[in-house]
mmCIF file of C-alpha atoms and ligand atoms in Angstrom:
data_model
loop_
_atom_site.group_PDB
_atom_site.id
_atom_site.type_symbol
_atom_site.label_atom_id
_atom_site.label_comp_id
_atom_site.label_asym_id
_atom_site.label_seq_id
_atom_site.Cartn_x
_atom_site.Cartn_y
_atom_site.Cartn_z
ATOM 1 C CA UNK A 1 -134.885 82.854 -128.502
ATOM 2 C CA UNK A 2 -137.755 85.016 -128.415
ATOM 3 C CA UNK A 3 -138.413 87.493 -125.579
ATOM 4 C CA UNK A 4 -141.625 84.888 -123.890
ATOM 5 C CA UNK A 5 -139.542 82.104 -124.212
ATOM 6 C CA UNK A 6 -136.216 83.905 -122.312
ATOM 7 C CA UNK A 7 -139.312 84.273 -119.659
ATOM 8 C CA UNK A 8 -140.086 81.222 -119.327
ATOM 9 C CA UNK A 9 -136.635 79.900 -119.213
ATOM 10 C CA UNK A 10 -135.980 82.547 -116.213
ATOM 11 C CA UNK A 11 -138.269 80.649 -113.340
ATOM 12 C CA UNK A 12 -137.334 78.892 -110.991
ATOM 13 C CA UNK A 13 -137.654 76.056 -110.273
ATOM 14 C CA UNK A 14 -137.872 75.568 -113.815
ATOM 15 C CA UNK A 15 -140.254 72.912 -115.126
ATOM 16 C CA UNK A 16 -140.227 71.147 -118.627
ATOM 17 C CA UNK A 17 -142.467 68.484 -119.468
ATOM 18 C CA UNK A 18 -144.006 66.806 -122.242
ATOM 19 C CA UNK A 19 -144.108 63.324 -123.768
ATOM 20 C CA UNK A 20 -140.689 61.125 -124.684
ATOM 21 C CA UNK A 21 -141.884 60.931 -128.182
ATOM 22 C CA UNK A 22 -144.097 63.356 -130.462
ATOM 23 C CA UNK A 23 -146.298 60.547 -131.888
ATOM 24 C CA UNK A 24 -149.270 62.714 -133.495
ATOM 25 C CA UNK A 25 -150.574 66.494 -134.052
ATOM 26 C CA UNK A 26 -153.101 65.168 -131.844
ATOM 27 C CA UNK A 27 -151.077 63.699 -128.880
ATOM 28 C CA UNK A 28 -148.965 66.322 -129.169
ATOM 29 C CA UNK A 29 -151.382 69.525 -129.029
ATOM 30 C CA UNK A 30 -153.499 67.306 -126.360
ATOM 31 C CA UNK A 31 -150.145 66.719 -123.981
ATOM 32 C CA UNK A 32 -149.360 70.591 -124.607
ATOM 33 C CA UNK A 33 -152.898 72.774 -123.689
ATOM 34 C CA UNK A 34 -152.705 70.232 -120.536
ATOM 35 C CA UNK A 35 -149.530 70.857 -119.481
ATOM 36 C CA UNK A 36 -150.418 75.033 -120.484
ATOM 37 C CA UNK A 37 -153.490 74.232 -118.572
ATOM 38 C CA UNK A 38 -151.064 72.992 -115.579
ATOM 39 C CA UNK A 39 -148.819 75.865 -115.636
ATOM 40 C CA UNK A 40 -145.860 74.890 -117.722
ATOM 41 C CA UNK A 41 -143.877 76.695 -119.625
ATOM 42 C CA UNK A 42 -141.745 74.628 -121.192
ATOM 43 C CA UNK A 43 -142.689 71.657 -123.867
ATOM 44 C CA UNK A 44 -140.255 68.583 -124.491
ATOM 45 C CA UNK A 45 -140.788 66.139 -126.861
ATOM 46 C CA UNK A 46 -138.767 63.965 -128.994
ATOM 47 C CA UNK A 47 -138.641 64.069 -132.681
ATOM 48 C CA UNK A 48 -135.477 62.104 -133.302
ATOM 49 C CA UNK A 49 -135.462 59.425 -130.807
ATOM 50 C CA UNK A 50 -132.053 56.851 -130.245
ATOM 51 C CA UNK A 51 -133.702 53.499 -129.577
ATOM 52 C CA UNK A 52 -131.874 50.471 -128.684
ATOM 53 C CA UNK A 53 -133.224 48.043 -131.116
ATOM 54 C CA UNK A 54 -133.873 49.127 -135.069
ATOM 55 C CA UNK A 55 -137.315 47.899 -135.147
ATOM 56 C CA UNK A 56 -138.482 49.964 -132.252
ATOM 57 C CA UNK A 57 -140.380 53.270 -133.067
ATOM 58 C CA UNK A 58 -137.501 56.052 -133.763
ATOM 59 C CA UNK A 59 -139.745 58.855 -133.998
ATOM 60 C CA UNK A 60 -141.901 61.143 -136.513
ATOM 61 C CA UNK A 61 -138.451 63.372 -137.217
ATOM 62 C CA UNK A 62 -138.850 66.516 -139.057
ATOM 63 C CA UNK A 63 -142.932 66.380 -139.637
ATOM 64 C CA UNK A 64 -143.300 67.240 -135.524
ATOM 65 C CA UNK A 65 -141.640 70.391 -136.018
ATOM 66 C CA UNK A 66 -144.343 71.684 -137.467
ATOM 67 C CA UNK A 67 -146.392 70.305 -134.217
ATOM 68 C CA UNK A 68 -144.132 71.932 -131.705
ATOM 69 C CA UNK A 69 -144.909 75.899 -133.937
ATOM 70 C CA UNK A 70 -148.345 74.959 -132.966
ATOM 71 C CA UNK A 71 -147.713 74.464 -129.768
ATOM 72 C CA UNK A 72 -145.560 77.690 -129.600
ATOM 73 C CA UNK A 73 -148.430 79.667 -131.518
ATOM 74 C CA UNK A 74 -151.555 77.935 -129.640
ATOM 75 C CA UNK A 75 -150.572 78.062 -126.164
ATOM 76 C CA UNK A 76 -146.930 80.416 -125.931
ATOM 77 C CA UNK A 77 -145.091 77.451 -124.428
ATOM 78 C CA UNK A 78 -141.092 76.759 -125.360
ATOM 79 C CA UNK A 79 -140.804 74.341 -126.817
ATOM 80 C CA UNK A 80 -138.001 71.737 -126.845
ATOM 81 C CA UNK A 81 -136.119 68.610 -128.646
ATOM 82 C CA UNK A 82 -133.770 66.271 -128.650
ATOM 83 C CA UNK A 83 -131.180 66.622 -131.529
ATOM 84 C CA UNK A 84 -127.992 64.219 -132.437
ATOM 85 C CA UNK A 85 -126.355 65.406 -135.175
ATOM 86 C CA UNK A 86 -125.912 68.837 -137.260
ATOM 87 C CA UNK A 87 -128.782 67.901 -139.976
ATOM 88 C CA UNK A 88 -131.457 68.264 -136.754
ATOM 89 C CA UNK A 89 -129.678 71.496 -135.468
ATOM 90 C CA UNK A 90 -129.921 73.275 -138.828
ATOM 91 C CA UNK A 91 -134.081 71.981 -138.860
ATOM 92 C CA UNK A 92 -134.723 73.387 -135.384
ATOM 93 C CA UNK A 93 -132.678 76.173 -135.740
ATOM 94 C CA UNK A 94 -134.560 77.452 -138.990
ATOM 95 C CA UNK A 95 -137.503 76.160 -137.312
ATOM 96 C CA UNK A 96 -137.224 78.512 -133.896
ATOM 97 C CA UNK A 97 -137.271 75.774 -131.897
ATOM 98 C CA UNK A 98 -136.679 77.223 -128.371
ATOM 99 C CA UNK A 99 -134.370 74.385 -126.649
ATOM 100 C CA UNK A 100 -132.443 71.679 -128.344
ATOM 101 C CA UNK A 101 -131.155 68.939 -125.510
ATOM 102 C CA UNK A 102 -128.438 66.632 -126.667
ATOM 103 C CA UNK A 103 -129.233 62.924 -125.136
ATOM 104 C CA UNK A 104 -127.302 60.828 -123.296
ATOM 105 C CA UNK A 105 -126.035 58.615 -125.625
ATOM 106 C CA UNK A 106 -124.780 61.522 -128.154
ATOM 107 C CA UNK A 107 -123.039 63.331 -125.031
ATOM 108 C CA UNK A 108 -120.605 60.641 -124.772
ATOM 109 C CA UNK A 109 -119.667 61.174 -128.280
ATOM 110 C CA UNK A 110 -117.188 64.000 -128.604
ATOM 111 C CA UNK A 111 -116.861 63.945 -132.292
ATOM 112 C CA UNK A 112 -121.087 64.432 -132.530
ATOM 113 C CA UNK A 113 -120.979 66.699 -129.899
ATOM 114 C CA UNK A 114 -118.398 68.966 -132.098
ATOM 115 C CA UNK A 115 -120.519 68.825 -134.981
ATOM 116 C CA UNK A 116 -123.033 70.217 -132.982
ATOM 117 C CA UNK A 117 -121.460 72.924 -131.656
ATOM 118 C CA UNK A 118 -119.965 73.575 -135.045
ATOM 119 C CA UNK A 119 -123.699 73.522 -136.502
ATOM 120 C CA UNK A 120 -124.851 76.199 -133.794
ATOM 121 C CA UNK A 121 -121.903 78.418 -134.228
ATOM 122 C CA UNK A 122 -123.267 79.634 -137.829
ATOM 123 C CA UNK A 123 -126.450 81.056 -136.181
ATOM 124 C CA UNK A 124 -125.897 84.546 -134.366
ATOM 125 C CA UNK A 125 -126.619 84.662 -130.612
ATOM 126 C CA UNK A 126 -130.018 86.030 -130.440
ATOM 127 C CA UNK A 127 -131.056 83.012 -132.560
ATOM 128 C CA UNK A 128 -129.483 80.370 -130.836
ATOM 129 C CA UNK A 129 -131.706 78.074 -129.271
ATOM 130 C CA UNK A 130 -131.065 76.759 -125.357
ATOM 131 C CA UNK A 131 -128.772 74.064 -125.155
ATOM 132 C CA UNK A 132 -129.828 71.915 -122.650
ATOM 133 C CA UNK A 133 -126.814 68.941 -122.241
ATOM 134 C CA UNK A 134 -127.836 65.774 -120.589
ATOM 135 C CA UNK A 135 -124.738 63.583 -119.069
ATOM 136 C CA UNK A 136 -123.799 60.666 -120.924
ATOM 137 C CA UNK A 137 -124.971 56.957 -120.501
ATOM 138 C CA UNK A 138 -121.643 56.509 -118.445
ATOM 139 C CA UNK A 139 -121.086 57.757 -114.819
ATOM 140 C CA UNK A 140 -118.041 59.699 -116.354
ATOM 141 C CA UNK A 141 -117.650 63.703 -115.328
ATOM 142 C CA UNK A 142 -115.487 64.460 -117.889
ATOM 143 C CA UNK A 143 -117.065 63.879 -120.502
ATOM 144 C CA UNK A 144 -120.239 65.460 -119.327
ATOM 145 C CA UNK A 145 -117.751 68.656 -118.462
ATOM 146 C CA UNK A 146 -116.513 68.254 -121.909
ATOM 147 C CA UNK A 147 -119.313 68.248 -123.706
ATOM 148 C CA UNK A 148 -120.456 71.307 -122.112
ATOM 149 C CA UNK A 149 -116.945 73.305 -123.073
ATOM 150 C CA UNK A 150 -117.290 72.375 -126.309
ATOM 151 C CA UNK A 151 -120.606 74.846 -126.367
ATOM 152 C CA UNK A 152 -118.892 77.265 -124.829
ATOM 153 C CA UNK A 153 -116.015 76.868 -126.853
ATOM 154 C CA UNK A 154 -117.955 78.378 -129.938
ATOM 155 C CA UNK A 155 -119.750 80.948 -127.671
ATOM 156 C CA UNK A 156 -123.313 79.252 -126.892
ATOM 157 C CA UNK A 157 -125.134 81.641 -124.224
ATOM 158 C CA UNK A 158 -127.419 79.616 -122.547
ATOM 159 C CA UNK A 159 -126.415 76.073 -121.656
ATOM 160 C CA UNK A 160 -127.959 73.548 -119.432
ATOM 161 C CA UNK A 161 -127.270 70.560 -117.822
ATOM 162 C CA UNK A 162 -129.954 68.001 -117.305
ATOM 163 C CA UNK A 163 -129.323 65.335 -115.128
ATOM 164 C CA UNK A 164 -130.775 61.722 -115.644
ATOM 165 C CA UNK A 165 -128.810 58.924 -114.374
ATOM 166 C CA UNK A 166 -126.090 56.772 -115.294
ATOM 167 C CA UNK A 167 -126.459 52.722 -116.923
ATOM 168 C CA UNK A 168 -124.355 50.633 -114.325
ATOM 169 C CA UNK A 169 -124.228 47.162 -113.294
ATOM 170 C CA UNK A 170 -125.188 48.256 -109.930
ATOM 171 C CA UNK A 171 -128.325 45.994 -109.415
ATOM 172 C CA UNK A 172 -131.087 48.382 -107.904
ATOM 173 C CA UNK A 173 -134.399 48.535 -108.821
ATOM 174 C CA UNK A 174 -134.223 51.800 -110.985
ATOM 175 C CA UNK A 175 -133.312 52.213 -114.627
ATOM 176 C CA UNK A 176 -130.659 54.737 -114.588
ATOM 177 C CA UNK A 177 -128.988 55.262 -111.182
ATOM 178 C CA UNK A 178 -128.408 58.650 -109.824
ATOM 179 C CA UNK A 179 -124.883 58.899 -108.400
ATOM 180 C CA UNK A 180 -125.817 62.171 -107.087
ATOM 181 C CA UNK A 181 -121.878 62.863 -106.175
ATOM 182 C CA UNK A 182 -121.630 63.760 -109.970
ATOM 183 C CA UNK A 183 -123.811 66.291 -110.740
ATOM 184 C CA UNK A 184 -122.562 67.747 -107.316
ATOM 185 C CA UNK A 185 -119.262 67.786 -108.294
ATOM 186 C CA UNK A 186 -120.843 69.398 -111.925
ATOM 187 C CA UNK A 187 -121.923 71.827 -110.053
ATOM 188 C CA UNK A 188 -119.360 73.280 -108.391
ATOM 189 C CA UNK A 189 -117.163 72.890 -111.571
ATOM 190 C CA UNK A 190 -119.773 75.085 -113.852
ATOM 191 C CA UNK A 191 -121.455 76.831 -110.842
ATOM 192 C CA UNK A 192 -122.920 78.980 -113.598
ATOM 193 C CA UNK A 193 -124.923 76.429 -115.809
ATOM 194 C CA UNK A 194 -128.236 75.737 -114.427
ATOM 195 C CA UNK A 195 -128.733 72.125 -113.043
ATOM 196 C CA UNK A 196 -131.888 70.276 -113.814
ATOM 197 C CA UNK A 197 -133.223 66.425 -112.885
ATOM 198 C CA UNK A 198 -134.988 64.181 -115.300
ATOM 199 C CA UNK A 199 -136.422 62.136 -112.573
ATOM 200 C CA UNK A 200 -138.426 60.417 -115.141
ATOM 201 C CA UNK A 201 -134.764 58.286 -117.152
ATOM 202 C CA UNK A 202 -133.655 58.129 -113.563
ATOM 203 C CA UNK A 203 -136.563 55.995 -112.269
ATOM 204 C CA UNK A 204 -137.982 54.458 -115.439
ATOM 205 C CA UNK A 205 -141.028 54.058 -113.211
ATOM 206 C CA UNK A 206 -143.980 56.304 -112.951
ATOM 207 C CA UNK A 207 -144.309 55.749 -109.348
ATOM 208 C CA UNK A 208 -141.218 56.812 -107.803
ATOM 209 C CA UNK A 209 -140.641 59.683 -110.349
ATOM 210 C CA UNK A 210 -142.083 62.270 -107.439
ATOM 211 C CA UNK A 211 -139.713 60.439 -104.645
ATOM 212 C CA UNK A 212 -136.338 61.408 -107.161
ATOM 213 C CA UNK A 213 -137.638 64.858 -108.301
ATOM 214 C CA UNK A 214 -137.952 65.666 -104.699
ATOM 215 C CA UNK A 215 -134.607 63.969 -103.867
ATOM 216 C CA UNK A 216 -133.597 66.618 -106.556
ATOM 217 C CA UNK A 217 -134.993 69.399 -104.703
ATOM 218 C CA UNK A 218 -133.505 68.707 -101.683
ATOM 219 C CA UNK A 219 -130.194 68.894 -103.228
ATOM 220 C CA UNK A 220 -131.104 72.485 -104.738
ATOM 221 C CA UNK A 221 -131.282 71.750 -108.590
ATOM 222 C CA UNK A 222 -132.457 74.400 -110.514
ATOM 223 C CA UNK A 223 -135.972 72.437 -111.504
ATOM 224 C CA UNK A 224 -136.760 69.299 -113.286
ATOM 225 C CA UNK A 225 -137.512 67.482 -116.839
ATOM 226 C CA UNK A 226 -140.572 65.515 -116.986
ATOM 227 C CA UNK A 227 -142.080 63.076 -118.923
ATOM 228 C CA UNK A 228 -145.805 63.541 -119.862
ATOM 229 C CA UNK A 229 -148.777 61.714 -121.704
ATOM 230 C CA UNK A 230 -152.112 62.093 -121.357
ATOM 231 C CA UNK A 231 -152.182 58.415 -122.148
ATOM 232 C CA UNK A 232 -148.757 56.861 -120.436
ATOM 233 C CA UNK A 233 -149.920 52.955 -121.552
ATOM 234 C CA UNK A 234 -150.518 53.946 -124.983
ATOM 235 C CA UNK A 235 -146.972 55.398 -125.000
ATOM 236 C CA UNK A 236 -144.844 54.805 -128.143
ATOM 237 C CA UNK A 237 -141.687 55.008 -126.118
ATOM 238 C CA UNK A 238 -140.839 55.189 -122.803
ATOM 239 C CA UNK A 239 -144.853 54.086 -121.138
ATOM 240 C CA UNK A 240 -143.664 52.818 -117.947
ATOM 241 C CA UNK A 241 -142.158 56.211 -116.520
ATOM 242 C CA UNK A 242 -144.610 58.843 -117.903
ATOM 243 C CA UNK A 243 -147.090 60.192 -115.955
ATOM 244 C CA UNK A 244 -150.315 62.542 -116.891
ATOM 245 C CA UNK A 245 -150.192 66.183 -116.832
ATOM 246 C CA UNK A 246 -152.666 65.811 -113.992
ATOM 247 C CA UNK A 247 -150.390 63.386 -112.104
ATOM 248 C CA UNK A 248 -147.779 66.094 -112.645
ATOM 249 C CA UNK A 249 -149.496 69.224 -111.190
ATOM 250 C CA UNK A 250 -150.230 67.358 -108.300
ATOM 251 C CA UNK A 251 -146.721 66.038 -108.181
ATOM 252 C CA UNK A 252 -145.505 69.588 -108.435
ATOM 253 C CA UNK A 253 -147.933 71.242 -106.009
ATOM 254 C CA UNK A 254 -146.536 68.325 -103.212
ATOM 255 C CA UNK A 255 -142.831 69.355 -103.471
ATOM 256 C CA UNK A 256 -141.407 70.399 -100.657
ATOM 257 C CA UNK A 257 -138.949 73.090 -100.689
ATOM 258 C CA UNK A 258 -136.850 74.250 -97.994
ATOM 259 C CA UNK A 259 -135.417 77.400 -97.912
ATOM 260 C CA UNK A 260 -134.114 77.976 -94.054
ATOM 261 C CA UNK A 261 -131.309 77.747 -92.955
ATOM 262 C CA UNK A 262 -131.027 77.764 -89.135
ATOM 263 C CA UNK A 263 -128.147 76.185 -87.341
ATOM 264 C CA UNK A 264 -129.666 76.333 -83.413
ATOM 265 C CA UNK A 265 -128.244 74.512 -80.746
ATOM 266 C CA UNK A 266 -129.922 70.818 -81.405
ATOM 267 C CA UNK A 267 -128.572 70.925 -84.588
ATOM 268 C CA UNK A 268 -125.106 71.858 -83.606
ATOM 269 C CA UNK A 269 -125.301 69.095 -80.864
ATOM 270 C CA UNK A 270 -125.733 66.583 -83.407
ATOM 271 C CA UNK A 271 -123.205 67.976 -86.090
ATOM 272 C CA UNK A 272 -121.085 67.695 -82.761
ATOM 273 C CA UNK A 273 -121.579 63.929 -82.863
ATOM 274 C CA UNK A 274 -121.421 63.568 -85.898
ATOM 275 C CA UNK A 275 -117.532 64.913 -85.691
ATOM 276 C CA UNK A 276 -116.836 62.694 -82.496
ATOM 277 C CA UNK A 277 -117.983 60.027 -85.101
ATOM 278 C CA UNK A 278 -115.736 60.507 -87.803
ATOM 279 C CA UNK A 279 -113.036 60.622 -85.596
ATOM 280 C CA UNK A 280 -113.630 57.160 -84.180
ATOM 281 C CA UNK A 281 -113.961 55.557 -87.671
ATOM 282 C CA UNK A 282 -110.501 57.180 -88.777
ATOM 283 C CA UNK A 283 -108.946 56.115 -85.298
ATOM 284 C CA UNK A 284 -110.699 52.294 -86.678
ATOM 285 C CA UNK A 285 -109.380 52.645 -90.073
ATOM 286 C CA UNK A 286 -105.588 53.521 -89.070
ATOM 287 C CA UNK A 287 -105.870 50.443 -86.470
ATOM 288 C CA UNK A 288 -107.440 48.418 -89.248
ATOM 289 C CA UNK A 289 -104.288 49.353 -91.464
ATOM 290 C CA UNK A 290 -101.767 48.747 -89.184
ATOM 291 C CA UNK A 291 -102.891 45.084 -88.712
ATOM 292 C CA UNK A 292 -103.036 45.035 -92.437
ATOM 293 C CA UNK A 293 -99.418 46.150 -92.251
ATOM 294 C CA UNK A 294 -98.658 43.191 -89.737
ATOM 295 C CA UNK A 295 -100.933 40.847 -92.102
ATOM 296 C CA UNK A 296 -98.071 41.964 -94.863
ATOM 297 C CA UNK A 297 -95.158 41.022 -92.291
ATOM 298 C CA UNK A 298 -96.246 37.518 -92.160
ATOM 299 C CA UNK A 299 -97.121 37.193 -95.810
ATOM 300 C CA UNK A 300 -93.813 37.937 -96.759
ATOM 301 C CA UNK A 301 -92.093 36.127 -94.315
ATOM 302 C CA UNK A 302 -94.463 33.114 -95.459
ATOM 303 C CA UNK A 303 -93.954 33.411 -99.094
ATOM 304 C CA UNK A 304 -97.530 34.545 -99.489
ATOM 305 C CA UNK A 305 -99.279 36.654 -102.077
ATOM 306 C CA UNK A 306 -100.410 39.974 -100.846
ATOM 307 C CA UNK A 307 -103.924 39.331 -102.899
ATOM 308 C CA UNK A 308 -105.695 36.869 -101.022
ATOM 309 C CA UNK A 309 -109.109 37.125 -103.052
ATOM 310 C CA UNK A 310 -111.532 34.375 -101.451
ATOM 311 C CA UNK A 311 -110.231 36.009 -98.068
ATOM 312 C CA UNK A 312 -111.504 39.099 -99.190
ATOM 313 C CA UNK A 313 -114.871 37.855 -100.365
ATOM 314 C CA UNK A 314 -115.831 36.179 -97.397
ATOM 315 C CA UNK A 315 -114.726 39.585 -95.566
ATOM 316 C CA UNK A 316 -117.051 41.470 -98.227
ATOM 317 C CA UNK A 317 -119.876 39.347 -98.046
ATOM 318 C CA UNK A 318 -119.944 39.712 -94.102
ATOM 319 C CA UNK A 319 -120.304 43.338 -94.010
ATOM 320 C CA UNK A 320 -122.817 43.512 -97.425
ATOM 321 C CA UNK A 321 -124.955 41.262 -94.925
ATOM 322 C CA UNK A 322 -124.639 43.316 -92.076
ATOM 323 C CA UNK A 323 -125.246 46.560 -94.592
ATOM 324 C CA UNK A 324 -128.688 45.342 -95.558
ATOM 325 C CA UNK A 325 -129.797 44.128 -92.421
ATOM 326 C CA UNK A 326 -128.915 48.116 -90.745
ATOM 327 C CA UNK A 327 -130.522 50.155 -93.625
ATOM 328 C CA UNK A 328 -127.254 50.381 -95.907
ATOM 329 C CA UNK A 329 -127.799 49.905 -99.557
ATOM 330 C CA UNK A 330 -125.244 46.985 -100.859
ATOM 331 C CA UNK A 331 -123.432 49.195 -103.339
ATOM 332 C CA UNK A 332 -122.513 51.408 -100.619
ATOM 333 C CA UNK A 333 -121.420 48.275 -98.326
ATOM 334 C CA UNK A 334 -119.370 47.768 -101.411
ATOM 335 C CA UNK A 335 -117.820 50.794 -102.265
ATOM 336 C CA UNK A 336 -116.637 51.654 -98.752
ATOM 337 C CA UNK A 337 -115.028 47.806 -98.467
ATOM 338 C CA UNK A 338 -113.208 47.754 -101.955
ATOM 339 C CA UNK A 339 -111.690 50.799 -100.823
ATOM 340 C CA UNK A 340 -110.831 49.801 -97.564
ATOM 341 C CA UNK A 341 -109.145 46.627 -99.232
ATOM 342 C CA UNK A 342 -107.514 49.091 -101.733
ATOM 343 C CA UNK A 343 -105.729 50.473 -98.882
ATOM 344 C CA UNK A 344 -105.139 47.496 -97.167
ATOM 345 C CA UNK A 345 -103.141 45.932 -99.718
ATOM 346 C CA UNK A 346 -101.256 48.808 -100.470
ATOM 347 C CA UNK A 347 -100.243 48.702 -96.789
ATOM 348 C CA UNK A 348 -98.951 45.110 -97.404
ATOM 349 C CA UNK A 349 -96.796 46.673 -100.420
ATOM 350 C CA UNK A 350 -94.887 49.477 -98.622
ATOM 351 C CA UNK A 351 -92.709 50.526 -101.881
ATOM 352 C CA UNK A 352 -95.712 51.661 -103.867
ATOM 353 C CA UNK A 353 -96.071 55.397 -103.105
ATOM 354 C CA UNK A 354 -100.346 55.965 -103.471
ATOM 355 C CA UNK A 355 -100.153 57.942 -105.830
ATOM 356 C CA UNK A 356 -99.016 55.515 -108.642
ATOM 357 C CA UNK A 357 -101.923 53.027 -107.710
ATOM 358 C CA UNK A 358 -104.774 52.867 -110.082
HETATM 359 C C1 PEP B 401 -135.442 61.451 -123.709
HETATM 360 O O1 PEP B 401 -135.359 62.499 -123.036
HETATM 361 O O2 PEP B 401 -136.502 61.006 -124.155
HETATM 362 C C2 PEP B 401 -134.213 60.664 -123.902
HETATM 363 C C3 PEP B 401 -134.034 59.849 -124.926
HETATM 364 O O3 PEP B 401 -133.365 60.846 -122.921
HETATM 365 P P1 PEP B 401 -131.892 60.266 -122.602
HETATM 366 O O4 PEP B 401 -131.000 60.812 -123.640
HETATM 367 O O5 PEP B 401 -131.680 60.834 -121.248
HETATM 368 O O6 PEP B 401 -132.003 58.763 -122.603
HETATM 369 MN MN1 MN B 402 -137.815 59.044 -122.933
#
């Protein structure tokens, strides 16, 4: 990396944008001097692109590379792409690509994501690109942390992790959902790799990508990944969540970020309640498990199964109801009830110590 790219990778917040595929010289150079013109520093866009279905547009592979040196040369941008196997690390690599990211769905794969970091342990350090690792498709930590290790394992400097949701069942309205707990928890594992949001795979909506970058900000990542087109509907991949460089400044210029931190008395007042709180709902929960204790009493001196599903869904679908109607998403209603039954049961089977559950 290049001493005006090692710049550009130092700010912070630190912004990358740039269209989900490279489709043309044109789109490409027109996306770029816009996003120059905007104040980025960093370029993204996809050469190699993992689509679901076979027929869908894969991308232009190794003719953008050429694209992205003009982007370099014509406007001193980064620039960066996504590579999934060794063949594109050796092409960027010769190519002086600035940033490689590894995509969600070659993350999970710890055989590809050795070959990678096999493939970038031939190049010496001051030629190593960025590393920017985005967490697999599954809401797993592990193998996001693992990934990562396997970089470091063959001595990759600068390593990123990019942020962008995980595929669940869960049935809200955005693509990829955020479980923000993990990239937390990420965090305090690898306090040392930077921590950025693609609010754009998160939301798979142009609309709310603004509401999740600044969701991001408030919970101090390092700065964001963004998709960008300067014509989102004639997208080849990806139209519904990009939004124009101009979109973006604006987005960007409305971010709020908070840098106090004051604790005064109103605020310790309410942290107050908040801890006279919590105590009330663990006094509720150890009443609430000593009934379920007397609930196993009479099971067993009934003859009756601990597991008493439909029970339990009526009891579920009571509090999901009163959830929604108080401002609680479902999948939190749910959460905090399958793990109140969890307990529950194990209260009705007393010879189970916790720690063998699950
Ligand atoms: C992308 O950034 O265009 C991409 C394919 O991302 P992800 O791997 O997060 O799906
Ligand atoms: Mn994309």
């Amino acid at each position: 990396m290049n001493v005006q790219a090692h710049n550009h990778f130092s700010q912070r917040p630190l912004y990358i944008a740039g269209p989900c595929s490279a489709e043309t010289e044109d789109q490409v150079l027109c996306v770029a001097h816009a996003l120059h013109q905007a104040g980025i520093g960093i370029f993204r866009a996809g050469l190699w692109k993992p689509r679901t279905h076979p027929d869908a547009f894969d991308g232009v592979g190794e003719k953008g590379i050429a694209w992205l040196n003009k982007v370099q040369h014509s406007t001193g941008m980064a620039v960066a792409t996504e590579v999934a196997t060794a063949e594109h690390v050796r092409i960027c690599c010769n190519a002086h690509i600035d940033a490689l990211w590894i995509g969600a769905r070659t993350t999970g794969n710890p055989f590809m994501m050795q070959q990678i970091a096999n493939e970038l342990s031939h190049y010496p350090a001051t030629d190593q690109p960025v590393i920017m690792v985005k967490n697999p498709i599954s809401p797993d930590l592990d193998l996001w942390l693992g990934a990562i290790e396997r970089l470091q394992q063959v001595g990759i400097q600068h390593i990123i992790a990019i942020h962008r949701g995980f595929s669940t069942t869960a049935s809200a309205p955005l693509r990829n959902q955020p479980i923000w707990s993990i990239p937390i928890e990420l965090h305090k594992r690898m306090p040392h790799i930077l921590l950025l949001c693609d609010p754009s795979h998160i939301t798979g909506k142009a609309e709310w990508v603004a509401t999740v970058a600044q969701q991001a900000i408030c919970l101090n990542f390092d700065g964001l990944m963004i998709e960008a087109h300067c014509d989102p509907a004639q997208a080849r991949s990806d139209a519904m969540q990009q939004i124009t460089p101009q979109e973006l400044q604006t987005m960007l210029s409305n971010l709020q970020f908070r840098q106090q931190n004051k604790v005064d008395a109103e605020l310790l007042t309410l942290r107050q309640q908040i801890d006279e709180t919590d105590e009330q709902i663990w006094q509720l929960i150890r009443q609430r498990m000593d009934i379920a204790r007397q609930i196993g009493q009479y099971k067993a001196q009934h003859n009756m199964p601990v597991l008493q599903n439909k029970r339990f869904e009526q009891v579920l679908q009571k509090r999901i109801n009163w959830a929604l109607e108080n401002g609680i998403s479902e999948e939190t209603a749910k959460q905090i009830m399958h793990l109140i039954h969890e307990e529950s049961v194990r209260m009705q089977m007393p010879d189970i110590p916790p720690h063998k559950i699950g």
